[in-house]
Amino acid sequence: MNRRVFSVAETPFLTYDLDGPVQPEMSWLPITYTKENPRGSYLMRMQPGAVTIEHVHPGYEEFLVLEGELIDSDGAVFKAGEFVSFEPGTRHWSRTETGCVLAVFEWRP
């Protein structure tokens, strides 16, 4: 059986650098997403006060807020248990005051 299991509490996250320079207040755990083939899933952890770099989505980006809350650049607040879907071409940035953990799914053309 081809299966991988990740213990989120026990698996070390990597320093986040997907949108440009390293952002030490953020970390990620690749599941099926790789930089060479940028589509699939990963977990992203943002410390309180973290802000993403403004970016444009070439394909769909979707995420489930697992913990905390995320505030998008237009002021929308996404809370634990909410699933968010951004269409291709969306430009935005996000921040968190509380810290958060997201399950992210990227679908690029």
Backbone as JSON, one array per atom type, in Angstrom:
{
  "sequence": "MNRRVFSVAETPFLTYDLDGPVQPEMSWLPITYTKENPRGSYLMRMQPGAVTIEHVHPGYEEFLVLEGELIDSDGAVFKAGEFVSFEPGTRHWSRTETGCVLAVFEWRP",
  "N": [[0.85, -1.18, 0.0], [0.62, 2.17, -0.88], [1.17, 4.72, 1.05], [1.41, 7.64, 3.04], [1.78, 8.93, 6.26], [1.36, 11.73, 8.27], [2.27, 13.07, 11.3], [1.12, 15.84, 12.56], [1.79, 17.22, 14.89], [4.25, 16.16, 15.54], [5.94, 16.16, 13.32], [8.57, 17.94, 11.89], [8.21, 21.26, 10.65], [9.13, 23.13, 7.7], [11.12, 26.06, 6.98], [9.34, 28.76, 5.62], [9.33, 29.65, 2.24], [8.04, 30.02, -0.17], [6.92, 32.16, -1.58], [8.92, 33.88, -2.34], [11.45, 35.54, -0.6], [12.79, 34.02, 2.42], [10.51, 33.62, 5.06], [10.6, 33.92, 8.27], [8.61, 33.87, 10.24], [6.77, 32.15, 9.42], [5.97, 28.75, 8.5], [6.13, 25.58, 6.75], [4.77, 22.4, 5.75], [5.4, 20.2, 3.42], [3.21, 18.08, 1.63], [2.08, 16.77, -0.8], [2.88, 18.7, -2.52], [5.49, 20.19, -4.39], [8.35, 22.29, -5.03], [9.31, 22.0, -7.58], [7.2, 20.89, -8.97], [4.71, 22.64, -8.76], [2.02, 22.1, -7.45], [-0.6, 20.65, -5.54], [-0.71, 19.59, -2.11], [-0.12, 21.1, 1.13], [0.76, 21.84, 4.54], [0.49, 24.87, 6.32], [1.92, 26.94, 8.71], [1.42, 29.82, 10.54], [2.83, 32.24, 12.57], [1.63, 34.33, 15.31], [0.99, 37.61, 14.13], [2.2, 37.28, 11.66], [2.61, 37.97, 8.15], [1.72, 37.43, 4.83], [3.49, 37.63, 1.68], [2.38, 39.74, -0.91], [0.72, 38.19, -3.6], [-0.06, 36.51, -6.73], [-2.4, 34.15, -7.83], [-1.78, 31.56, -10.03], [-3.36, 29.41, -10.59], [-6.15, 27.66, -9.1], [-6.27, 28.28, -5.6], [-6.8, 26.78, -2.58], [-7.86, 26.5, 0.8], [-8.15, 25.07, 4.07], [-8.91, 26.26, 7.17], [-7.37, 25.19, 9.96], [-6.59, 25.8, 12.56], [-6.82, 28.72, 14.63], [-7.1, 32.02, 13.13], [-7.32, 33.73, 9.96], [-6.7, 36.73, 8.25], [-7.71, 38.31, 5.38], [-6.47, 40.4, 2.67], [-8.57, 42.07, 1.91], [-9.95, 42.4, 4.22], [-11.61, 40.32, 4.99], [-12.31, 37.75, 7.34], [-11.16, 34.61, 8.12], [-12.01, 31.71, 9.81], [-11.26, 28.93, 12.05], [-12.22, 25.84, 10.7], [-13.37, 26.83, 8.41], [-13.51, 26.68, 4.87], [-11.77, 27.92, 2.14], [-11.75, 29.19, -1.17], [-9.82, 30.4, -3.74], [-9.98, 31.87, -6.92], [-8.23, 31.36, -10.08], [-5.87, 33.9, -10.94], [-6.4, 35.61, -8.85], [-5.28, 38.21, -6.8], [-3.68, 38.85, -3.8], [-2.92, 39.29, -0.26], [-2.29, 37.99, 3.02], [-2.85, 37.97, 6.6], [-2.24, 37.23, 10.09], [-3.42, 37.63, 13.36], [-3.7, 36.04, 15.55], [-2.25, 33.79, 15.0], [-2.12, 30.82, 12.99], [-3.02, 27.65, 11.48], [-3.05, 26.15, 8.38], [-4.48, 23.96, 5.96], [-3.4, 23.62, 2.83], [-4.26, 23.68, -0.62], [-3.14, 23.57, -3.83], [-3.85, 24.21, -7.19], [-2.55, 24.28, -10.15], [-2.36, 25.41, -13.57]],
  "CA": [[0.0, 0.0, 0.0], [1.39, 3.42, -0.96], [0.52, 5.68, 1.94], [2.26, 8.36, 3.98], [1.02, 9.51, 7.36], [2.1, 12.81, 8.9], [1.81, 13.53, 12.61], [1.34, 17.29, 12.5], [2.42, 17.67, 16.13], [5.59, 15.6, 15.69], [6.74, 16.32, 12.11], [9.07, 19.32, 11.81], [7.86, 22.09, 9.5], [10.26, 23.8, 7.06], [11.0, 27.52, 6.87], [8.51, 29.09, 4.46], [9.99, 30.48, 1.23], [7.36, 29.76, -1.45], [6.54, 33.4, -2.27], [10.08, 34.76, -2.46], [12.44, 35.36, 0.46], [12.41, 33.26, 3.62], [9.69, 34.33, 6.03], [10.82, 33.11, 9.48], [7.4, 33.8, 11.07], [5.88, 31.17, 8.78], [6.61, 27.48, 8.18], [5.25, 24.74, 5.96], [5.03, 20.97, 5.72], [4.94, 19.69, 2.12], [2.59, 16.75, 1.6], [2.27, 16.37, -2.2], [3.37, 19.89, -3.24], [6.94, 20.4, -4.47], [8.7, 23.51, -5.76], [9.51, 21.61, -8.97], [5.87, 20.62, -9.51], [3.97, 23.44, -7.77], [0.6, 21.84, -7.23], [-0.77, 19.63, -4.52], [-1.11, 20.05, -0.78], [0.85, 21.29, 2.2], [0.27, 22.54, 5.72], [1.2, 26.12, 6.55], [1.76, 27.48, 10.06], [1.78, 31.24, 10.63], [2.91, 32.71, 13.95], [0.9, 35.59, 15.49], [1.6, 38.77, 13.51], [2.78, 36.95, 10.35], [1.96, 38.56, 6.98], [2.23, 36.85, 3.59], [3.87, 38.54, 0.62], [1.33, 39.82, -1.92], [0.98, 37.24, -4.68], [-1.14, 36.21, -7.67], [-2.56, 32.7, -8.01], [-1.9, 31.16, -11.43], [-4.45, 28.44, -10.62], [-6.93, 27.71, -7.86], [-5.67, 28.01, -4.3], [-7.85, 26.52, -1.6], [-7.32, 26.1, 2.09], [-9.01, 24.83, 5.21], [-8.32, 26.79, 8.39], [-7.41, 24.14, 10.98], [-6.46, 26.44, 13.87], [-6.67, 30.17, 14.6], [-7.83, 32.72, 12.08], [-6.54, 34.41, 8.94], [-7.37, 37.94, 7.77], [-7.27, 38.55, 4.02], [-6.17, 41.8, 2.36], [-9.81, 42.86, 1.82], [-10.55, 42.45, 5.55], [-12.36, 39.1, 5.31], [-11.7, 36.95, 8.4], [-11.42, 33.17, 7.96], [-11.84, 31.07, 11.11], [-11.09, 27.48, 12.08], [-13.36, 25.11, 10.16], [-13.82, 27.42, 7.15], [-12.79, 26.3, 3.65], [-11.72, 29.1, 1.27], [-11.29, 28.9, -2.51], [-9.46, 31.56, -4.56], [-9.94, 31.55, -8.34], [-7.01, 31.76, -10.77], [-5.76, 35.33, -11.2], [-6.61, 36.37, -7.63], [-4.1, 38.86, -6.19], [-3.98, 39.2, -2.41], [-2.0, 38.93, 0.81], [-3.04, 37.65, 4.22], [-2.13, 38.13, 7.86], [-2.91, 36.64, 11.24], [-3.1, 38.22, 14.66], [-3.73, 34.96, 16.54], [-1.53, 32.62, 14.52], [-3.04, 29.87, 12.39], [-2.53, 26.51, 10.72], [-3.89, 25.95, 7.2], [-4.24, 22.88, 5.01], [-3.45, 24.35, 1.56], [-4.34, 22.86, -1.84], [-2.89, 24.44, -4.99], [-4.15, 23.58, -8.48], [-2.02, 25.16, -11.2], [-2.56, 24.88, -14.93]],
  "C": [[0.9, 1.24, 0.0], [0.67, 4.49, -0.16], [1.59, 6.34, 2.81], [1.35, 8.98, 5.03], [1.9, 10.54, 8.04], [1.48, 13.11, 10.25], [2.14, 15.02, 12.68], [2.08, 17.79, 13.75], [3.88, 17.23, 16.22], [6.5, 15.81, 14.48], [7.24, 17.76, 12.04], [8.64, 20.02, 10.52], [9.14, 22.74, 8.97], [10.04, 25.31, 7.06], [10.29, 27.85, 5.57], [9.24, 30.04, 3.52], [9.32, 30.33, -0.14], [7.04, 31.02, -2.23], [7.7, 34.38, -2.42], [11.06, 34.5, -1.33], [11.89, 34.55, 1.63], [11.6, 34.17, 4.54], [9.73, 33.53, 7.33], [9.6, 32.98, 10.39], [6.38, 32.81, 10.51], [6.67, 29.89, 8.51], [5.61, 26.62, 7.42], [5.72, 23.3, 6.01], [4.5, 20.43, 4.4], [4.34, 18.3, 2.27], [2.77, 16.2, 0.17], [2.81, 17.51, -3.05], [4.89, 19.88, -3.24], [7.19, 21.68, -5.24], [8.87, 23.21, -7.25], [8.18, 21.37, -9.68], [4.86, 21.32, -8.6], [2.46, 23.27, -7.8], [0.49, 20.69, -6.25], [-1.11, 20.26, -3.18], [0.08, 20.21, 0.15], [0.14, 21.93, 3.39], [1.11, 23.8, 5.89], [0.88, 26.61, 7.95], [2.26, 28.92, 10.05], [1.74, 31.64, 12.1], [2.08, 33.99, 14.08], [1.67, 36.76, 14.91], [2.19, 38.51, 12.13], [1.93, 37.55, 9.23], [2.56, 37.9, 5.74], [2.64, 37.97, 2.63], [2.72, 38.56, -0.39], [1.7, 38.93, -3.1], [-0.26, 37.07, -5.54], [-1.2, 34.7, -7.84], [-2.72, 32.36, -9.48], [-3.02, 30.13, -11.63], [-5.27, 28.6, -9.35], [-6.02, 27.51, -6.66], [-6.82, 27.87, -3.33], [-7.2, 26.15, -0.29], [-8.44, 25.93, 3.12], [-8.28, 25.37, 6.43], [-8.49, 25.73, 9.47], [-7.37, 24.72, 12.39], [-6.35, 27.95, 13.67], [-7.54, 30.84, 13.57], [-6.87, 33.5, 11.2], [-7.35, 35.59, 8.43], [-6.82, 38.24, 6.38], [-7.12, 40.05, 3.76], [-7.41, 42.67, 2.21], [-10.56, 42.93, 3.15], [-11.37, 41.24, 5.92], [-11.59, 38.28, 6.35], [-12.14, 35.51, 8.22], [-11.06, 32.48, 9.26], [-11.71, 29.56, 10.98], [-12.38, 26.8, 11.61], [-13.87, 25.67, 8.84], [-12.9, 27.0, 6.0], [-12.91, 27.46, 2.67], [-11.16, 28.69, -0.08], [-11.05, 30.2, -3.27], [-9.36, 31.12, -6.01], [-8.6, 31.96, -8.95], [-7.04, 33.26, -11.07], [-5.98, 36.19, -9.97], [-5.29, 36.92, -7.11], [-4.5, 39.24, -4.77], [-2.77, 38.94, -1.52], [-2.85, 38.67, 2.04], [-2.18, 37.87, 5.45], [-2.9, 37.41, 8.96], [-2.47, 37.35, 12.51], [-2.95, 37.12, 15.71], [-2.74, 33.85, 16.24], [-2.55, 31.67, 13.92], [-2.29, 28.72, 11.74], [-3.54, 26.26, 9.61], [-3.5, 24.67, 6.5], [-4.47, 23.5, 3.63], [-3.43, 23.37, 0.39], [-4.17, 23.8, -3.03], [-3.08, 23.64, -6.27], [-3.71, 24.52, -9.58], [-2.24, 24.54, -12.56], [-1.32, 24.15, -15.43]]
}
